[in-house]
Amino acid sequence: MTSQLEGPLVENSALQPPSRSKDVRSMSSTNLPKGLSYNSAAPPGSFSSDLKSTISRADTPAGLGGYTYYADGAADDSLTSEQRQAEFRSRIDKETKIKIGSENLLEALNAKNAKQTKDQRLRVESELNSSNRKIAQLKSDLEAEVQRAKDQPNSPGSRLSYLFHNAPPRSPSRPLAYKEEEEVEEQEAESPSFVLSEIFQALEAENMPHDFYVERANALVELFKRHPTLKYDLAWSIFGLRIQAMLLSDSREVVAAGYRLLRYAVTDRKSLQTIRALHTDYLVIVSLVKESKASIEREQALKFVRSFLDVKDGVKEISRAVMRTIVAMAEHTEDRLRSICILTLAEILIRNPPLLVSAGGLGALTDALGDGSYQASESLSSAFLYLLDIPSRRKLLRSGYELGVPFAAFTSSSLIPANEEKLKEDAKVIAILLKNWTGLMTLSLNNFLAVRSIVSALCIPTPEMRNILLELFFDVLRIKPPSWSSSFLAGRRLTTYGRVTNLKTEVITKPPSADVEDENSRMSLLDHFTAVVLAVLLHAGLLRALQHAEEDAPDLSLKRKTTLLLGEVLKLSNQLLPSNWSASLQVLPELFHSASRFGQDTRFVATGTIYQVDSVNRTLYRSGPNAGAQGNKNPMLSETVAGMRQLEAAKAQAISQVDEGQFRTLMYETQVLNTVNYTKWKWDLIQSILDGPMLNAKRQEEAIKVTKFVHRLLSFLRPFKYRFSEAKNTKPNQRYVRAACSLMRALLQTSEGTKYLAEEKLLRQLAECLAQLDRMSGITSSSPLFSPERLSETLVGGYFTILGVMCSSSQGLQMLGRWKIINMFYHIIELPGRDDLVRVMLSNLDFSLDNHPRIILSKAMTACSKRIRIFATRQLRKYATSEIAPTSGADSSAGTAKWAIRLLVTQLYDPEIEVCEVAVKILEEACNNKRSLEYVVKCRPALDHLGEIGAPLLLRFLSSSTGYHYLDGLDYITREMDDWFLGRNDSYVAVVEASLARALADIPERPQQMQDEAPEPMEYGTVPPHFYRELTRTAEGCKLLERKGHFDEFVVTIADLGMEDEDPEIILKVKGCLWAVGNVGSMALGASFLEKSDVVKWIVQIAEESEVMTMRGTAFFVLGLISRSLHGQEILAEYKWDGTTNAVGECLGFCFPLDFQKLFTIKPWTGSFSDIRPTLSKVQMDRSVTGSDDLNARILELIKDLANTVLTKRAAADLNAIKVKNPRGFQKPALFHKVMAILESQHYRLGACRFVIDLFDKTVMRQIVLEEEEDDSSDESDSETHPEQISGKA
């Protein structure tokens, strides 16, 4: 992109003195000084050269090109910790991709002839081992860097600042480092005031080299960084003169240093007013309009303007004249600062919309939104959507047509394939609009004209456009292609792999217990929003357009992609939309009509389409991870799943009941009895034997006594055979571990197998290898089997998986105790520096039996490092969330769940808050089971010391009578209830809106390299826990709510203030009340509160008539909450709203008005600009143009003509002629004031602004800034237009 920044100056670095090259003002000649330090706070007005829009978060972008490593592996010390961590993560991602590719290639080679691919397989294994070593080393370095960053005091370095560097700075040499340390000590010993006065005195010197002033300005900036309070005591009468002298310098570097110094001197709005009194508005305009070779000066001038945005109400001090200049830069496509100017305009659009509109900035932003050249389209779209929300701001736009620009690219007839990149950028903008409630409301104007245009574009037979549109609809409907989609798009039939996928997913699924709270009880706002987007697209004719695209596909790949989308749309409509919507869609009336025309050839295309859609639909329902992703329970689907499960069970039973001859044949076919070379064994067949016939005691006895089948398998596993223990740790080789675990389970199930296993050498050799880690055992080895290298590169970690299987039975534990392996587990926990071994052990041990493994885990949770304590706490999740049976004495799983819950309650008192947070998350999940909730309450955990972290768990306690009485005894309920009523309701609005926005933004999760230490990722897009919803779960809570009268207060607020469309505080208050009412109404016991009031009527009115778009969205989601109960749907039916239910009549929490357009009916508006138009009135303009001097009047007339594109050339030629004949005419400050007033009042191109300012002599600016203007009566009498007139306070 031509406007992309080309490596601007490093923000925190000092400005480099001018070089001695020919072009001393060139940006490229300004290099960073050695020993550059980035350890400083984010400076005012800073911006990033990487303009990709990001939501504010702590993650650091990976892949910094300038980061270097030394030969000894040490990182560059001059870089920040964030940079080093980013580089580590980038390299880990790269090596992980190499590892995955190597594993896939190795798996493919294993399926081929072993002899033919031996050399190639060895090379791939070598590459894989190298990647594993690198990943292990990089992870270790990353962990060390993270720990070092935590141990050291946080550096105030800015994430944005280091993105500016052109080349990596180098570490200073040791003598230079010592010298810098001495200088720092001297600086700390000196008085800041003395140093300040000394620098002021030095800056007073005249006729010094340019680098002298730059160095003094840099020193002053560093002084402000070390002593931030010093700038509050500046003597502006002296400081201002020094700044003015620098800004009037002929050296661009000196001027840039002056702007930088001003930025660091800004404190508040009053200081900005003081700075503007120095005539900086004129100086900034003159700097910004210069050519690109003055890039360092222009960049620092723009940063100075951006520093106004960092001050409270500082945007009100930006003059309209400066805004006009920034707008001109944003419109100049070749300007390298264009993107930063667009970003600045977008920020001002949010903070002070009238100022931007009066300066003509909306056009520049609209063009940037539509031309696809601006990378941060998300932030730009958000700025427009912010304006559209409230009527008072909405009037600044022209009926929302600004958002229609990206749609034009898809409907333009002159489109050519070269515009594919532009189409993708525009599609990204359209997706942002369709994923935002305000954007959806705006696009619904004129009967969804914009949406209908993008849907109808599917009929254009351009492959590139159609592919982008299909991807767009997949994105906005949040459709994730199934695992078999790539095969389907490649042309394979949907016959076999769909069934396999189904079996892999469905057989594992357990039916939920009646006592377990359904996962969907936390309503998904994301699904509700997807439902309304789907309804909008269907209303705009999406189904008809897809059918047409299916029949008129340019190629087979697009045809299949269209078929897949069509099937997904039908599936979504069946799950999310009311029956009156989905019933008419499922039959595909147009396709069936075409297929029934027997006399036309088109019927064959329609018939084929129907067949493909039907096939995709059936495969989608079979292979979904849960067949009703949105809670849609299909009886026919349940029957299908049950039938396939029975078929699978029958197959397993048939395999296990093979006769002696068949069993012996199977064993011979595995090649185990024919050769000891395990690479020639058929491991798939071995696995099926171990999972089937070997579970039969008779067949197992035959395999042990008659053949060497079991003997050779166990011999393969022995550590000192160096076969299993030397196998590479690759994805294909994990089959050896799976087979070993199946063998252990089979042997432990029979007495003969247990006896044979106890006499085998496997456990004895494993005990010896584990003893190598125990310093007390006396057994040592130069290369231990469980060394860190072998643990990461080979399958020795699989031995812990085998031992974990043995821990699941009492016989196995007895064998482990016989060989003292349990004792060695205790010693492994205490090993220093072997966290890797402890993690492998804890992740594989089985804790279902009340035996030594539980004690080992408890020890790890209390005595090990923080990382291990977090990891060990997470191991309890699958045990704590298991169901507690009503008769706990008869069910061992109940005891296991209680044991896990007790340990988690103990973890709540861990000194590290991260450990407590993990424990709270798991306990909160366990509380989905009512009996588990009662047991957690019975443990009486104290959560006061955790603050907000423990609040969700306390809220869960309210959902049972036991928990209610427990919290009531602590006086928690009354205090929390008053807290929510007085303020937390309002803050809840921000939480839920941020959660939905984050879910819709589709920001990729940060790679969890430190996953054992980080808390569980937040579930975005669901309704967060609400106090009143949990309170309404019990009869006691309902009585308290009724007695307090809070619900009635919410109803009164909604009824009286629900239609407010101006005051932000009232709007926020109403939203908080809406969410409280919705959460109460979503509970079965909350129906009585809805019956006693007409609150649903008011909420429906807000959803259909409110002028605040986000208020409508809130009301829509709240009505969805109310529709979660059958009683709520009955109330909504009275107001002509229809709710969605599944096949068995359960409410899903999605609702729509019967008249769908009511939800999107909004009054059109017209732009109102009369109160924000430019500063100069007609009288002032007349005075400016018709001065007593005819020459001045002519000059002003010509400058006005420069704004007219038709008259520009002639006016420029006339102005040049006047300057040649009468150069003194452009040396008058009074005329310059008038010209600047005209430049402010009208729209000019950047080149025209530069041309006008270059007409004037440089001495004019010096006279104005230093207030040395001559009192010329002939001019001054008619030109009292002062700088204050262009201050432009909007």
PDB file of C-alpha atoms in Angstrom, residues 547 551 570 584-598 603 606-607 609-611 613-614:
ATOM      1  CA  GLN A 547     -30.296 -21.924  -5.559  1.00  0.00           C
ATOM      2  CA  GLU A 551     -27.654 -23.984 -10.962  1.00  0.00           C
ATOM      3  CA  LEU A 570     -31.109 -25.108   6.073  1.00  0.00           C
ATOM      4  CA  SER A 584     -41.284 -23.095   4.271  1.00  0.00           C
ATOM      5  CA  LEU A 585     -37.513 -23.149   3.685  1.00  0.00           C
ATOM      6  CA  GLN A 586     -36.824 -26.849   4.086  1.00  0.00           C
ATOM      7  CA  VAL A 587     -38.870 -27.901   1.052  1.00  0.00           C
ATOM      8  CA  LEU A 588     -36.844 -25.754  -1.410  1.00  0.00           C
ATOM      9  CA  PRO A 589     -39.958 -24.960  -3.466  1.00  0.00           C
ATOM     10  CA  GLU A 590     -38.174 -23.420  -6.451  1.00  0.00           C
ATOM     11  CA  LEU A 591     -35.819 -26.369  -6.895  1.00  0.00           C
ATOM     12  CA  PHE A 592     -38.662 -28.876  -6.674  1.00  0.00           C
ATOM     13  CA  HIS A 593     -40.659 -26.842  -9.161  1.00  0.00           C
ATOM     14  CA  SER A 594     -37.736 -26.929 -11.621  1.00  0.00           C
ATOM     15  CA  ALA A 595     -37.180 -30.628 -11.011  1.00  0.00           C
ATOM     16  CA  SER A 596     -40.818 -31.396 -11.799  1.00  0.00           C
ATOM     17  CA  ARG A 597     -40.646 -29.837 -15.296  1.00  0.00           C
ATOM     18  CA  PHE A 598     -40.158 -33.098 -17.170  1.00  0.00           C
ATOM     19  CA  ARG A 603     -34.792 -30.497 -14.450  1.00  0.00           C
ATOM     20  CA  ALA A 606     -32.341 -29.204 -10.218  1.00  0.00           C
ATOM     21  CA  THR A 607     -32.644 -32.924  -9.437  1.00  0.00           C
ATOM     22  CA  THR A 609     -28.927 -30.169  -6.676  1.00  0.00           C
ATOM     23  CA  ILE A 610     -31.716 -31.620  -4.538  1.00  0.00           C
ATOM     24  CA  TYR A 611     -29.800 -34.877  -4.204  1.00  0.00           C
ATOM     25  CA  VAL A 613     -28.332 -30.856  -0.670  1.00  0.00           C
ATOM     26  CA  ASP A 614     -30.105 -33.845   0.832  1.00  0.00           C
TER      27      ASP A 614
END
